[in-house]
Amino acid sequence: MGAAYQGGEKSGMYVAGYVLTGSDDQEVERHAQELARWYAAGVRWTGRHGEGDRAADALN
């Protein structure tokens, strides 16, 4: 928590990865939406010039 990342060294660098499961397509979709809301609520991205942006903005 509170980790700061200064950018990746290559295009294949990951900040996070997830595996979604469910008993059917609808449950997997529901889990994906819950994950997106959870991630957006807890992650704050800032640009190279200090401009702040919430991950939630990327969902809109």
mmCIF file of C-alpha atoms in Angstrom:
data_model
loop_
_atom_site.group_PDB
_atom_site.id
_atom_site.type_symbol
_atom_site.label_atom_id
_atom_site.label_comp_id
_atom_site.label_asym_id
_atom_site.label_seq_id
_atom_site.Cartn_x
_atom_site.Cartn_y
_atom_site.Cartn_z
ATOM 1 C CA MET A 1 0.000 0.000 0.000
ATOM 2 C CA GLY A 2 1.274 3.439 -0.846
ATOM 3 C CA ALA A 3 3.789 2.130 -3.382
ATOM 4 C CA ALA A 4 5.013 4.530 -6.044
ATOM 5 C CA TYR A 5 6.008 3.384 -9.524
ATOM 6 C CA GLN A 6 8.060 5.614 -11.776
ATOM 7 C CA GLY A 7 7.116 3.894 -15.023
ATOM 8 C CA GLY A 8 8.012 0.643 -16.662
ATOM 9 C CA GLU A 9 11.279 -0.239 -18.293
ATOM 10 C CA LYS A 10 9.528 -2.043 -21.141
ATOM 11 C CA SER A 11 6.002 -2.453 -22.480
ATOM 12 C CA GLY A 12 5.510 -5.838 -20.804
ATOM 13 C CA MET A 13 5.846 -4.591 -17.219
ATOM 14 C CA TYR A 14 2.766 -5.158 -15.057
ATOM 15 C CA VAL A 15 1.599 -3.336 -11.969
ATOM 16 C CA ALA A 16 -1.113 -5.902 -11.217
ATOM 17 C CA GLY A 17 -2.612 -9.090 -12.612
ATOM 18 C CA TYR A 18 -5.870 -10.849 -11.871
ATOM 19 C CA VAL A 19 -7.601 -14.167 -12.524
ATOM 20 C CA LEU A 20 -11.395 -14.113 -12.602
ATOM 21 C CA THR A 21 -13.529 -17.188 -12.005
ATOM 22 C CA GLY A 22 -17.231 -17.918 -12.020
ATOM 23 C CA SER A 23 -19.741 -20.659 -12.568
ATOM 24 C CA ASP A 24 -20.963 -19.041 -15.819
ATOM 25 C CA ASP A 25 -20.344 -16.058 -18.123
ATOM 26 C CA GLN A 26 -22.618 -13.770 -16.109
ATOM 27 C CA GLU A 27 -20.783 -14.463 -12.861
ATOM 28 C CA VAL A 28 -17.386 -13.826 -14.470
ATOM 29 C CA GLU A 29 -18.711 -10.547 -15.905
ATOM 30 C CA ARG A 30 -20.043 -9.533 -12.474
ATOM 31 C CA HIS A 31 -16.668 -10.321 -10.903
ATOM 32 C CA ALA A 32 -14.918 -8.261 -13.611
ATOM 33 C CA GLN A 33 -17.148 -5.272 -12.852
ATOM 34 C CA GLU A 34 -16.561 -5.643 -9.091
ATOM 35 C CA LEU A 35 -12.814 -5.841 -9.692
ATOM 36 C CA ALA A 36 -12.882 -2.714 -11.883
ATOM 37 C CA ARG A 37 -14.764 -0.770 -9.176
ATOM 38 C CA TRP A 38 -12.411 -2.002 -6.437
ATOM 39 C CA TYR A 39 -9.312 -1.131 -8.475
ATOM 40 C CA ALA A 40 -10.653 2.300 -9.463
ATOM 41 C CA ALA A 41 -11.479 3.122 -5.838
ATOM 42 C CA GLY A 42 -8.042 2.165 -4.549
ATOM 43 C CA VAL A 43 -5.554 3.252 -7.220
ATOM 44 C CA ARG A 44 -4.412 6.764 -8.014
ATOM 45 C CA TRP A 45 -2.311 7.370 -11.113
ATOM 46 C CA THR A 46 -0.271 10.500 -11.490
ATOM 47 C CA GLY A 47 1.327 11.702 -14.692
ATOM 48 C CA ARG A 48 4.950 12.582 -15.279
ATOM 49 C CA HIS A 49 4.207 16.277 -14.763
ATOM 50 C CA GLY A 50 2.322 15.786 -11.501
ATOM 51 C CA GLU A 51 -1.202 15.901 -12.894
ATOM 52 C CA GLY A 52 -3.427 13.642 -10.793
ATOM 53 C CA ASP A 53 -5.988 11.276 -12.229
ATOM 54 C CA ARG A 54 -8.177 8.596 -10.695
ATOM 55 C CA ALA A 55 -8.271 5.144 -12.250
ATOM 56 C CA ALA A 56 -12.052 5.524 -12.200
ATOM 57 C CA ASP A 57 -11.794 8.162 -14.926
ATOM 58 C CA ALA A 58 -10.419 5.498 -17.256
ATOM 59 C CA LEU A 59 -13.621 3.484 -16.811
ATOM 60 C CA ASN A 60 -15.811 6.287 -18.199
#
